[in-house]
Coordinates of C-alpha atoms and ligand atoms in Angstrom, one line a residue:
M739 CA -17.2 23.0 -13.5
Q740 CA -14.9 24.9 -11.1
Q741 CA -14.7 27.8 -13.7
A742 CA -18.5 27.9 -13.9
V743 CA -18.9 28.0 -10.2
L744 CA -16.3 30.8 -9.9
S745 CA -18.2 33.0 -12.3
V746 CA -21.4 32.5 -10.4
L747 CA -20.0 32.5 -6.9
P748 CA -16.6 34.3 -7.0
E749 CA -15.9 33.7 -3.4
A750 CA -16.6 30.0 -3.3
D751 CA -14.0 27.4 -2.1
L752 CA -13.4 25.6 -5.3
S753 CA -11.7 22.6 -3.6
S754 CA -15.0 21.3 -2.7
V755 CA -16.3 21.5 -6.3
L756 CA -15.6 18.0 -7.5
V757 CA -17.0 15.8 -10.3
R758 CA -17.1 12.1 -9.7
P759 CA -18.1 9.0 -11.6
C760 CA -21.8 8.6 -11.5
P761 CA -22.8 5.9 -8.9
D762 CA -25.4 4.7 -11.4
P763 CA -24.6 4.9 -15.1
K764 CA -28.3 5.3 -15.8
F765 CA -28.0 8.9 -14.6
G766 CA -24.9 9.9 -16.5
D767 CA -21.2 9.2 -16.6
Y768 CA -20.1 11.8 -14.1
Q769 CA -21.9 13.7 -11.3
S770 CA -21.3 16.6 -9.1
A771 CA -23.0 16.9 -5.7
A772 CA -21.0 20.1 -4.9
L773 CA -23.8 22.7 -5.6
M774 CA -26.1 21.6 -2.9
A775 CA -23.7 22.3 -0.1
L776 CA -22.6 25.6 -1.7
A777 CA -26.3 26.6 -2.0
K778 CA -27.1 25.5 1.6
A779 CA -24.2 27.7 3.0
R780 CA -25.6 30.7 1.2
K781 CA -29.3 30.0 1.6
L782 CA -29.8 29.8 -2.1
N783 CA -32.2 27.4 -3.9
P784 CA -29.9 24.5 -5.0
R785 CA -31.7 23.8 -8.2
Q786 CA -31.6 27.5 -9.1
L787 CA -27.9 27.6 -8.4
A788 CA -27.5 24.5 -10.5
A789 CA -29.3 26.3 -13.4
S790 CA -27.1 29.3 -13.1
V791 CA -23.9 27.1 -13.1
L792 CA -25.2 25.1 -15.9
A793 CA -25.7 28.3 -18.0
K794 CA -22.0 29.1 -17.6
L795 CA -20.7 25.6 -18.1
Q796 CA -18.6 25.2 -21.3
V797 CA -18.3 21.4 -21.7
E798 CA -19.7 21.0 -25.2
A799 CA -16.4 19.5 -26.3
W800 CA -16.9 16.8 -23.7
C801 CA -20.5 16.2 -23.0
E802 CA -23.6 15.6 -25.1
K803 CA -25.8 16.8 -22.3
V804 CA -25.6 18.0 -18.7
E805 CA -28.8 17.6 -16.6
I806 CA -30.0 19.0 -13.2
A807 CA -31.3 16.1 -11.2
G808 CA -33.0 15.7 -7.8
P809 CA -32.3 18.4 -5.2
G810 CA -29.4 19.9 -7.3
F811 CA -27.1 17.3 -8.7
L812 CA -25.4 17.9 -12.0
N813 CA -25.2 14.8 -14.2
F814 CA -22.8 14.8 -17.1
H815 CA -23.3 12.6 -20.2
L816 CA -20.0 12.2 -22.1
S817 CA -20.3 12.5 -25.9
R818 CA -19.0 9.7 -28.1
P819 CA -16.6 11.9 -30.1
A820 CA -15.0 13.1 -26.8
V821 CA -14.5 9.5 -25.7
A822 CA -13.1 8.6 -29.1
K823 CA -10.7 11.5 -29.0
T824 CA -9.3 10.4 -25.7
L825 CA -8.9 6.9 -27.0
Q826 CA -7.1 8.2 -30.1
A827 CA -4.6 10.1 -27.9
A828 CA -3.9 7.0 -25.9
A829 CA -3.6 4.9 -29.0
R830 CA -1.0 7.4 -30.2
G831 CA 0.8 6.8 -27.0
E832 CA 0.2 10.2 -25.5
H833 CA -1.1 8.9 -22.2
L834 CA -2.6 5.8 -20.6
F835 CA -5.7 7.5 -19.2
F836 CA -3.8 9.2 -16.4
A837 CA -1.3 12.1 -16.1
K838 CA 1.5 12.7 -13.8
T839 CA 0.7 15.1 -11.0
G840 CA 1.4 18.8 -11.4
R841 CA 2.2 19.0 -7.8
P842 CA 4.6 16.2 -6.9
R843 CA 5.0 15.5 -3.2
T844 CA 7.8 13.8 -1.3
V845 CA 6.4 10.9 0.5
V846 CA 8.2 8.6 2.9
I847 CA 6.5 5.2 3.3
D848 CA 7.5 3.1 6.3
F849 CA 6.3 -0.4 5.7
S850 CA 7.1 -4.2 6.2
S851 CA 9.5 -3.5 9.1
P852 CA 9.9 -7.0 10.4
N853 CA 11.8 -7.9 13.5
V854 CA 15.3 -9.4 13.7
A855 CA 15.8 -13.0 14.8
K856 CA 12.1 -13.8 14.2
P857 CA 10.5 -15.3 11.1
M858 CA 8.5 -13.0 8.9
H859 CA 5.0 -14.2 9.4
V860 CA 1.7 -13.8 7.7
G861 CA 1.0 -10.6 9.7
H862 CA 4.0 -8.9 7.8
I863 CA 2.5 -9.7 4.5
R864 CA -0.2 -7.1 4.7
S865 CA 2.2 -4.3 5.6
T866 CA 4.6 -5.4 2.8
I867 CA 2.1 -5.7 0.1
L868 CA 0.0 -2.7 1.0
G869 CA 3.1 -0.4 1.4
D870 CA 4.5 -1.6 -1.8
S871 CA 1.4 -1.0 -3.8
L872 CA 1.0 2.5 -2.3
A873 CA 4.7 3.2 -3.2
R874 CA 4.1 2.0 -6.7
T875 CA 0.9 4.0 -7.2
L876 CA 2.3 7.3 -5.9
R877 CA 5.4 6.8 -8.0
L878 CA 3.3 6.2 -11.1
L879 CA 1.5 9.5 -10.4
G880 CA 4.8 11.2 -10.4
H881 CA 5.4 11.7 -6.7
R882 CA 8.8 11.4 -5.1
V883 CA 8.6 8.3 -2.9
I884 CA 11.1 7.1 -0.4
T885 CA 10.6 3.7 1.0
D886 CA 12.2 2.9 4.4
N887 CA 12.1 -0.5 6.1
H888 CA 12.1 0.3 9.9
I889 CA 13.4 -3.1 11.0
G890 CA 13.1 -4.0 14.6
D891 CA 16.7 -4.6 15.4
W892 CA 16.9 -3.4 19.0
G893 CA 15.1 -3.9 22.2
T894 CA 14.9 -6.1 25.3
Q895 CA 14.5 -9.3 23.3
F896 CA 18.3 -9.1 22.5
G897 CA 19.2 -9.8 26.2
M898 CA 17.5 -13.2 26.0
L899 CA 18.8 -13.9 22.6
L900 CA 22.3 -13.2 23.7
V901 CA 21.9 -15.6 26.7
G902 CA 20.6 -18.3 24.4
W903 CA 23.2 -17.7 21.8
K904 CA 26.1 -18.0 24.3
R905 CA 24.6 -21.0 26.2
E906 CA 22.4 -23.0 23.9
L907 CA 23.5 -22.3 20.3
D908 CA 23.3 -25.3 18.0
P909 CA 25.7 -24.4 15.2
A910 CA 24.4 -27.1 12.9
G911 CA 20.9 -25.8 13.4
L912 CA 22.0 -22.3 12.7
K913 CA 23.5 -23.4 9.5
V914 CA 20.3 -25.2 8.2
D915 CA 17.7 -22.6 9.3
P916 CA 19.2 -19.6 11.2
I917 CA 15.8 -18.0 11.8
A918 CA 14.3 -21.3 13.3
E919 CA 17.4 -21.6 15.5
M920 CA 17.2 -18.0 16.8
E921 CA 13.5 -18.3 17.4
R922 CA 14.2 -21.5 19.3
L923 CA 16.8 -19.7 21.5
Y924 CA 14.5 -16.9 22.2
K925 CA 11.5 -19.1 23.1
K926 CA 13.7 -21.2 25.3
I927 CA 15.2 -18.4 27.3
S928 CA 12.0 -16.3 27.5
A929 CA 10.2 -19.3 28.9
E930 CA 13.0 -19.8 31.4
C931 CA 12.9 -16.2 32.5
K932 CA 9.4 -16.6 33.7
D933 CA 10.3 -19.0 36.5
H934 CA 14.0 -18.2 37.0
P935 CA 14.7 -14.6 38.1
A936 CA 18.4 -15.4 37.7
T937 CA 18.1 -16.0 34.1
L938 CA 16.1 -12.8 33.7
E939 CA 18.8 -10.8 35.5
F940 CA 21.4 -12.5 33.3
A941 CA 19.5 -11.4 30.2
R942 CA 19.3 -7.9 31.5
Q943 CA 22.9 -7.7 32.1
E944 CA 23.7 -9.0 28.6
L945 CA 21.4 -6.3 27.1
V946 CA 23.2 -3.6 29.2
K947 CA 26.5 -4.9 27.9
L948 CA 25.2 -4.7 24.3
Q949 CA 23.9 -1.2 24.9
R950 CA 27.3 -0.2 26.3
G951 CA 29.0 -1.5 23.2
D952 CA 30.6 -4.7 24.5
A953 CA 32.5 -6.1 21.5
E954 CA 31.4 -9.7 21.9
N955 CA 27.7 -8.9 22.2
L956 CA 27.9 -6.4 19.4
G957 CA 29.4 -9.1 17.2
I958 CA 26.7 -11.6 18.0
W959 CA 24.0 -9.0 17.5
H960 CA 25.5 -8.0 14.1
E961 CA 25.4 -11.6 13.1
M962 CA 21.8 -12.0 14.1
I963 CA 20.8 -9.0 12.0
A964 CA 22.8 -10.2 9.0
L965 CA 21.2 -13.7 9.2
S966 CA 17.8 -12.1 9.5
Q967 CA 18.4 -9.8 6.6
V968 CA 19.2 -12.7 4.3
Q969 CA 15.7 -14.1 5.1
F970 CA 14.0 -10.8 4.6
D971 CA 15.8 -10.2 1.3
A972 CA 14.8 -13.7 0.0
I973 CA 11.1 -12.8 0.7
Y974 CA 11.3 -9.3 -0.8
A975 CA 13.0 -10.7 -4.0
R976 CA 10.1 -13.2 -4.3
L977 CA 7.6 -10.4 -3.8
G978 CA 9.3 -8.0 -6.1
V979 CA 9.5 -5.5 -3.3
K980 CA 12.4 -3.0 -3.0
F981 CA 13.4 -0.5 -0.3
D982 CA 15.3 2.7 -0.8
Y983 CA 16.5 2.5 2.8
T984 CA 16.6 -0.1 5.6
L985 CA 17.3 1.9 8.7
G986 CA 16.5 -0.3 11.7
E987 CA 15.6 1.0 15.1
S988 CA 19.3 0.8 16.2
F989 CA 20.3 3.4 13.7
Y990 CA 18.5 6.0 15.9
N991 CA 20.2 5.0 19.2
P992 CA 22.8 7.7 19.3
R993 CA 20.1 10.4 18.9
L994 CA 17.8 9.2 21.7
P995 CA 19.5 11.0 24.8
A996 CA 19.6 14.5 23.2
L997 CA 16.1 14.0 21.9
V998 CA 14.7 13.1 25.3
Q999 CA 16.6 15.9 26.9
E1000 CA 15.2 18.4 24.5
L1001 CA 11.6 17.3 25.1
A1002 CA 12.2 17.6 28.9
D1003 CA 13.9 21.1 28.5
K1004 CA 11.0 22.4 26.5
G1005 CA 8.5 21.2 29.1
I1006 CA 6.9 18.7 26.6
A1007 CA 7.8 15.7 28.7
R1008 CA 7.8 15.5 32.5
E1009 CA 8.9 13.1 35.2
S1010 CA 6.3 10.6 36.4
E1011 CA 7.2 7.8 38.9
G1012 CA 10.8 7.9 37.8
A1013 CA 10.0 7.7 34.1
L1014 CA 9.7 10.5 31.6
A1015 CA 6.4 10.9 29.8
V1016 CA 4.4 13.2 27.6
F1017 CA 0.9 13.9 28.9
F1018 CA -1.9 15.0 26.6
D1019 CA -4.3 16.8 29.0
D1020 CA -5.5 18.8 26.0
L1021 CA -6.5 15.8 23.9
P1022 CA -9.6 14.0 25.2
Q1023 CA -8.8 10.7 23.4
L1024 CA -5.3 10.5 24.8
K1025 CA -5.9 12.1 28.2
D1026 CA -5.4 8.8 30.0
S1027 CA -2.6 7.5 27.8
P1028 CA 0.6 9.4 28.3
A1029 CA 3.4 8.4 26.0
L1030 CA 6.4 7.0 27.8
I1031 CA 9.7 8.2 26.3
R1032 CA 12.2 7.1 29.0
K1033 CA 11.6 4.2 31.3
S1034 CA 12.4 4.3 35.0
D1035 CA 15.4 2.2 34.4
G1036 CA 16.7 4.9 32.0
G1037 CA 16.0 2.8 28.9
F1038 CA 14.2 4.2 25.8
N1039 CA 11.4 2.6 24.0
Y1040 CA 9.6 2.2 20.8
T1041 CA 8.0 5.7 20.9
T1042 CA 11.4 7.4 21.6
T1043 CA 12.9 5.6 18.7
D1044 CA 10.0 6.6 16.4
L1045 CA 10.4 10.3 17.4
A1046 CA 14.1 10.2 16.5
T1047 CA 13.1 8.4 13.2
L1048 CA 10.6 11.1 12.4
A1049 CA 13.2 13.8 13.1
H1050 CA 15.7 12.1 10.9
R1051 CA 13.3 11.7 8.0
L1052 CA 12.3 15.3 8.2
E1053 CA 15.9 16.6 8.2
T1054 CA 17.1 14.2 5.6
W1055 CA 14.3 14.1 3.0
Q1056 CA 12.1 17.0 3.8
P1057 CA 8.9 15.0 3.0
E1058 CA 5.5 16.5 2.7
E1059 CA 4.0 13.2 4.0
I1060 CA 5.1 10.2 6.0
V1061 CA 3.0 7.1 5.8
Y1062 CA 3.2 4.2 8.3
V1063 CA 1.8 0.9 7.3
T1064 CA 1.2 -1.4 10.4
D1065 CA -1.5 -3.4 11.8
G1066 CA -4.5 -1.8 13.8
R1067 CA -3.1 -2.7 17.2
Q1068 CA -0.6 0.1 16.8
Q1069 CA -3.2 2.8 16.5
L1070 CA -2.5 4.1 20.0
H1071 CA 1.2 4.2 19.4
F1072 CA 0.8 6.4 16.3
Q1073 CA -1.7 8.7 17.9
Q1074 CA 0.7 9.3 20.7
L1075 CA 3.6 9.7 18.4
F1076 CA 1.9 12.2 16.2
A1077 CA 0.6 14.1 19.2
V1078 CA 4.1 14.4 20.7
F1079 CA 5.3 15.4 17.4
R1080 CA 2.8 18.3 17.1
K1081 CA 3.8 19.6 20.5
W1082 CA 7.4 19.4 19.7
Q1083 CA 6.8 21.1 16.4
S1084 CA 5.0 24.0 17.9
A1085 CA 7.5 24.3 20.7
I1086 CA 10.4 24.7 18.3
G1087 CA 8.5 27.3 16.3
N1088 CA 10.4 30.1 18.1
T1089 CA 13.5 28.4 19.7
D1090 CA 16.5 26.7 18.3
S1091 CA 16.4 23.0 18.3
V1092 CA 19.4 20.7 18.4
A1093 CA 17.8 17.4 17.7
C1094 CA 15.3 18.5 15.2
S1095 CA 16.4 21.6 13.6
R1096 CA 14.8 21.0 10.2
L1097 CA 11.3 20.9 11.7
R1098 CA 11.3 24.7 12.0
S1099 CA 11.6 25.4 8.2
R1100 CA 8.5 23.4 7.3
P1101 CA 6.3 23.6 10.4
S1102 CA 2.8 22.9 9.1
A1103 CA 3.2 21.2 5.8
I1104 CA 3.8 17.6 7.0
I1105 CA 1.0 15.0 6.8
L1106 CA 1.5 12.0 9.0
A1107 CA -0.7 9.1 8.3
H1108 CA -1.0 5.8 10.0
V1109 CA -2.4 3.4 7.4
W1110 CA -3.5 0.5 9.5
F1111 CA -5.0 -2.9 8.6
G1112 CA -7.0 -5.7 10.2
S1113 CA -6.0 -9.3 10.7
I1114 CA -5.9 -12.3 8.5
L1115 CA -8.2 -15.0 9.9
G1116 CA -8.5 -18.7 9.4
E1117 CA -11.6 -20.4 8.3
D1118 CA -12.7 -20.7 12.0
G1119 CA -12.7 -16.9 12.2
K1120 CA -9.7 -16.9 14.6
P1121 CA -6.2 -15.6 13.8
F1122 CA -4.8 -17.5 10.9
K1123 CA -2.5 -20.3 12.1
T1124 CA -1.0 -23.6 10.9
R1125 CA -2.7 -26.9 11.7
S1126 CA -0.5 -27.3 14.7
G1127 CA -1.4 -23.9 15.9
E1128 CA 1.8 -22.1 15.0
T1129 CA 1.9 -18.7 13.3
V1130 CA 2.2 -19.1 9.5
R1131 CA 5.6 -18.3 8.1
L1132 CA 5.5 -16.1 5.1
A1133 CA 8.0 -18.2 3.2
D1134 CA 5.9 -21.3 3.7
L1135 CA 2.8 -19.5 2.6
L1136 CA 4.3 -18.3 -0.6
D1137 CA 5.7 -21.9 -1.3
E1138 CA 2.1 -23.3 -0.8
A1139 CA 0.7 -20.6 -3.1
E1140 CA 3.0 -21.6 -5.9
E1141 CA 2.4 -25.3 -5.3
R1142 CA -1.3 -25.0 -5.3
A1143 CA -1.1 -22.9 -8.5
L1144 CA 1.2 -25.4 -10.0
K1145 CA -1.3 -28.2 -9.5
A1146 CA -4.0 -26.2 -11.1
V1147 CA -1.9 -25.3 -14.0
T1148 CA -0.8 -28.9 -14.5
E1149 CA -4.3 -30.1 -14.5
K1150 CA -5.3 -27.6 -17.1
N1151 CA -2.2 -27.6 -19.3
P1152 CA -0.3 -30.9 -18.8
E1153 CA 1.4 -30.5 -22.2
L1154 CA 3.2 -27.3 -21.3
P1155 CA 7.0 -27.8 -20.4
D1156 CA 7.7 -28.0 -16.7
S1157 CA 9.7 -24.7 -16.6
Q1158 CA 6.7 -22.8 -18.2
R1159 CA 4.2 -24.4 -15.8
R1160 CA 6.4 -23.3 -12.9
E1161 CA 6.7 -19.8 -14.1
I1162 CA 3.0 -19.6 -14.6
A1163 CA 2.4 -21.1 -11.1
R1164 CA 4.8 -18.5 -9.6
V1165 CA 3.1 -15.5 -11.1
V1166 CA -0.4 -16.8 -10.5
G1167 CA 0.3 -18.1 -7.0
L1168 CA 2.0 -15.0 -5.7
G1169 CA -0.5 -12.7 -7.5
A1170 CA -3.4 -14.5 -5.9
V1171 CA -2.0 -14.0 -2.4
K1172 CA -1.3 -10.4 -3.0
Y1173 CA -4.6 -9.6 -4.5
A1174 CA -6.5 -11.5 -1.8
D1175 CA -4.7 -9.2 0.6
L1176 CA -5.3 -5.9 -1.3
L1177 CA -9.0 -6.5 -2.2
P1178 CA -10.7 -6.2 1.1
N1179 CA -11.1 -2.9 2.8
R1180 CA -7.8 -2.8 4.6
Q1181 CA -9.3 -2.0 8.0
S1182 CA -11.5 -5.2 8.0
D1183 CA -10.2 -8.6 8.9
Y1184 CA -10.3 -11.1 6.2
V1185 CA -10.6 -14.9 6.0
F1186 CA -7.7 -16.6 4.2
N1187 CA -9.1 -19.0 1.7
W1188 CA -6.9 -20.7 -0.8
D1189 CA -9.7 -21.9 -3.1
K1190 CA -11.3 -18.5 -3.3
M1191 CA -8.1 -16.6 -4.0
L1192 CA -6.9 -19.0 -6.7
A1193 CA -10.3 -19.2 -8.5
L1194 CA -10.3 -18.3 -12.1
N1195 CA -13.8 -16.8 -11.7
G1196 CA -14.7 -14.0 -9.3
N1197 CA -12.8 -11.0 -8.2
T1198 CA -9.3 -12.6 -8.1
A1199 CA -5.8 -12.1 -9.4
P1200 CA -6.0 -15.2 -11.6
Y1201 CA -9.2 -14.0 -13.1
L1202 CA -7.5 -10.6 -14.0
Q1203 CA -4.4 -12.3 -15.2
Y1204 CA -6.5 -14.6 -17.3
A1205 CA -8.4 -11.7 -18.8
Y1206 CA -5.1 -10.2 -19.8
T1207 CA -3.9 -13.4 -21.5
R1208 CA -7.2 -13.6 -23.4
I1209 CA -6.5 -10.2 -24.9
Q1210 CA -3.0 -11.2 -25.8
S1211 CA -4.3 -14.3 -27.5
I1212 CA -6.5 -12.2 -29.7
F1213 CA -3.4 -10.5 -31.1
R1214 CA -1.7 -13.8 -31.5
K1215 CA -4.6 -15.2 -33.5
G1216 CA -4.9 -12.0 -35.6
Q1217 CA -1.2 -12.3 -36.4
E1218 CA -1.5 -15.9 -37.4
A1219 CA -4.4 -15.1 -39.7
G1220 CA -2.4 -12.3 -41.2
L1221 CA -5.0 -9.8 -40.0
I1222 CA -2.6 -7.6 -38.1
S1223 CA 0.2 -5.9 -39.9
A1224 CA 3.6 -5.8 -38.5
T1225 CA 3.9 -2.1 -39.2
P1226 CA 1.4 -0.1 -37.1
S1227 CA -1.2 1.5 -39.3
S1228 CA -2.8 5.0 -38.6
V1229 CA -4.7 5.6 -35.4
P1230 CA -8.2 4.2 -35.8
V1231 CA -11.3 6.5 -35.5
F1232 CA -13.1 4.5 -32.7
P1233 CA -16.7 4.9 -33.8
L1234 CA -17.8 3.1 -30.6
T1235 CA -21.1 2.1 -32.2
S1236 CA -22.1 -0.8 -29.8
P1237 CA -23.0 0.0 -26.2
E1238 CA -20.5 -2.5 -24.9
E1239 CA -17.7 -0.8 -26.7
L1240 CA -18.7 2.5 -25.3
T1241 CA -19.0 1.3 -21.7
L1242 CA -15.5 -0.3 -22.0
A1243 CA -14.0 2.8 -23.4
K1244 CA -15.6 5.0 -20.6
Q1245 CA -14.2 2.6 -18.0
L1246 CA -10.7 3.2 -19.4
L1247 CA -11.2 6.9 -19.1
N1248 CA -11.7 6.5 -15.3
F1249 CA -8.3 5.0 -14.6
A1250 CA -6.8 8.3 -13.4
L1251 CA -9.5 9.0 -10.9
V1252 CA -9.1 5.5 -9.4
L1253 CA -5.3 5.8 -9.2
E1254 CA -5.6 9.2 -7.6
A1255 CA -8.2 8.1 -5.1
A1256 CA -6.3 5.0 -4.1
A1257 CA -3.2 7.2 -3.5
E1258 CA -5.2 9.9 -1.6
E1259 CA -6.9 7.5 0.7
Y1260 CA -4.2 4.9 0.8
R1261 CA -6.7 2.2 -0.5
P1262 CA -5.4 0.0 -3.2
N1263 CA -8.7 -2.0 -3.0
Y1264 CA -10.2 0.8 -5.3
I1265 CA -7.8 -0.3 -8.0
C1266 CA -8.7 -4.0 -7.5
N1267 CA -12.4 -3.3 -7.9
Y1268 CA -11.7 -1.0 -10.9
L1269 CA -9.7 -3.7 -12.7
Y1270 CA -12.4 -6.3 -11.9
D1271 CA -15.1 -4.1 -13.5
L1272 CA -12.8 -3.4 -16.4
A1273 CA -12.3 -7.1 -17.1
G1274 CA -16.1 -7.6 -16.8
H1275 CA -16.7 -4.8 -19.3
F1276 CA -14.1 -6.3 -21.6
T1277 CA -15.7 -9.7 -21.5
R1278 CA -19.1 -8.3 -22.3
F1279 CA -17.6 -6.3 -25.2
Y1280 CA -15.8 -9.3 -26.5
E1281 CA -18.9 -11.4 -26.3
A1282 CA -21.1 -8.9 -28.1
C1283 CA -18.6 -7.5 -30.7
P1284 CA -16.7 -9.4 -33.2
V1285 CA -13.1 -8.3 -33.3
L1286 CA -11.0 -10.4 -35.8
K1287 CA -14.2 -11.2 -37.8
A1288 CA -15.3 -7.6 -38.2
G1289 CA -14.7 -5.5 -41.3
A1290 CA -11.2 -3.9 -41.7
A1291 CA -12.0 -0.5 -40.3
E1292 CA -14.1 -1.8 -37.3
R1293 CA -11.4 -4.4 -36.7
A1294 CA -8.7 -1.8 -36.4
S1295 CA -10.7 0.2 -33.9
R1296 CA -11.7 -2.8 -31.9
L1297 CA -8.2 -4.2 -31.8
A1298 CA -6.9 -0.9 -30.6
L1299 CA -9.7 -0.9 -27.9
C1300 CA -8.5 -4.4 -26.9
D1301 CA -4.9 -3.2 -26.8
L1302 CA -5.7 -0.3 -24.6
A1303 CA -7.8 -2.4 -22.2
G1304 CA -4.8 -4.8 -22.0
R1305 CA -2.5 -2.1 -21.3
V1306 CA -4.6 -0.6 -18.5
L1307 CA -5.1 -4.0 -17.0
K1308 CA -1.4 -4.6 -17.0
Q1309 CA -0.6 -1.2 -15.6
G1310 CA -3.2 -1.6 -12.9
L1311 CA -2.0 -5.0 -11.9
D1312 CA 1.6 -3.6 -11.9
V1313 CA 0.8 -1.0 -9.3
L1314 CA -0.7 -3.7 -7.2
G1315 CA 2.7 -5.5 -7.5
I1316 CA 1.1 -8.3 -9.6
E1317 CA 2.8 -9.7 -12.7
T1318 CA 1.0 -10.7 -15.9
L1319 CA 1.7 -13.5 -18.4
E1320 CA 1.2 -13.9 -22.2
R1321 CA -0.4 -17.3 -21.6
M1322 CA -1.6 -19.3 -18.7
Ligands
LIG2277 N1 8.7 -3.6 13.8 C1 7.4 -3.3 14.1 C2 6.5 -4.5 14.2 O1 6.8 -5.6 13.7 C3 6.8 -2.4 13.0 C4 7.4 -1.0 12.8 C5 6.6 0.0 12.2 N2 7.2 1.2 11.9 C6 7.4 2.2 12.8 N3 8.0 3.3 12.5 N4 7.1 2.1 14.0 O2 5.4 -4.4 14.7

């Protein structure tokens, strides 16, 4: 398509010439809407332009026909032999309907990032699951991904925690549930600080001591981090999430004074009521929201740390892209961060920079993306809480998911051994929670509903996992009946004679587009919906077309189609971080 456009309009910007799956299969398999804009910009008749491009198109190897439709769409109808050829290549193991990118990028993904001495709660689940699936998708497509867990291990809360630890610590409680104990200490002291200025002052002093490197306070602080990390690691292990780096906020402390000095020296930050801030007079949406980078008491804050983090990442990994996955309430923070960075970046274009030397070598390449998400709500439409009104702990939530799944599995398959039922429950329960989180548009809030997410029918993980096991059972049955030979025979021809077969095959061909769009727009929900459609097409195919009962040649083709559908389903669930089972 781009070649054809080039020969008709040699000066056209080809990046806008795209072909996408047709919104309605009635009109074709793929569609391009690009010519209308190109025609409009040149005051050409769009249908005439479409006709000229069509005359140059060389897609006979792919399409049985290409039509001009409406005001100048081009609709492409794939030919059966072209679809069959792609399936054959996949059956030979040459690809699984996607290719690694020809232009790999280095992408840093900052996600999960819970806070020390606090339990990971249901709010952290979205960041963890979204971030992990973006990392998996980008990696599958061949990008160099660096995952970095920006743990909240520094800040004013440690003053109160230190007071609590020294005065109120219950060693037995700490042994049983360290997070609960630390949370108790924090709540107690922060409540006390509200009415007792003396406690508040005491907490401030403990914080200053920590900041100055007091040995005792540093020791306690290290212990709090270590105890929290154990909890984080347990959750990550359950979720199958791994980080390349865990560089908490405190890692950047040594860099903060020089960084702030540099921003002041370059005239990017200025004094305001004793504090140092960056003003954005040139940006209408941030005009009234200056970014504070040094408080009036001399302390640094979240933005200062994030600037140092950004500089460190650029110097260390030279990424083309940095992605931050947090909830929507941090939008202003990231707008400010990115805006300060742009000022800084242009200021060091012609001067030497101490704190951020590497920025100069790649001034414009970097993409900074805040991938934000909405809240998880309870049935009442208010933020999701336990019955007693507490925030839901992630560990408890995952336990409940597995328990509920175990109940369902036990009802369905009481004869299975206990260990197997538990393994099924683990995979289904965790899969259900993850999928329910990835399926909605990430920017909308969603209502947490156990019955819905665990249902075997509907757009759920259990439904997709079940579809996968059904495909596996076809192969088991075929083997038992001696219909599938142990040694793989030659690659089948894929006649794709029934419409259901053809539709399923065409859906497989779109896997690459979906993976790329999900990675490009940071939206794993595209993959969810694609897999749901795939499972639906598979069901309709399997209802309409005999597989094991078909004649030998047709059986081989259909079995191979089942196999490819199963592999795409498994791969697609894998990039969502969801496991599959052979039986459930
Ligand atoms: N610790 C923060 C929180 O729990 C999230 C950090 C996100 N990452 C960042 N670079 N600011 O809200």
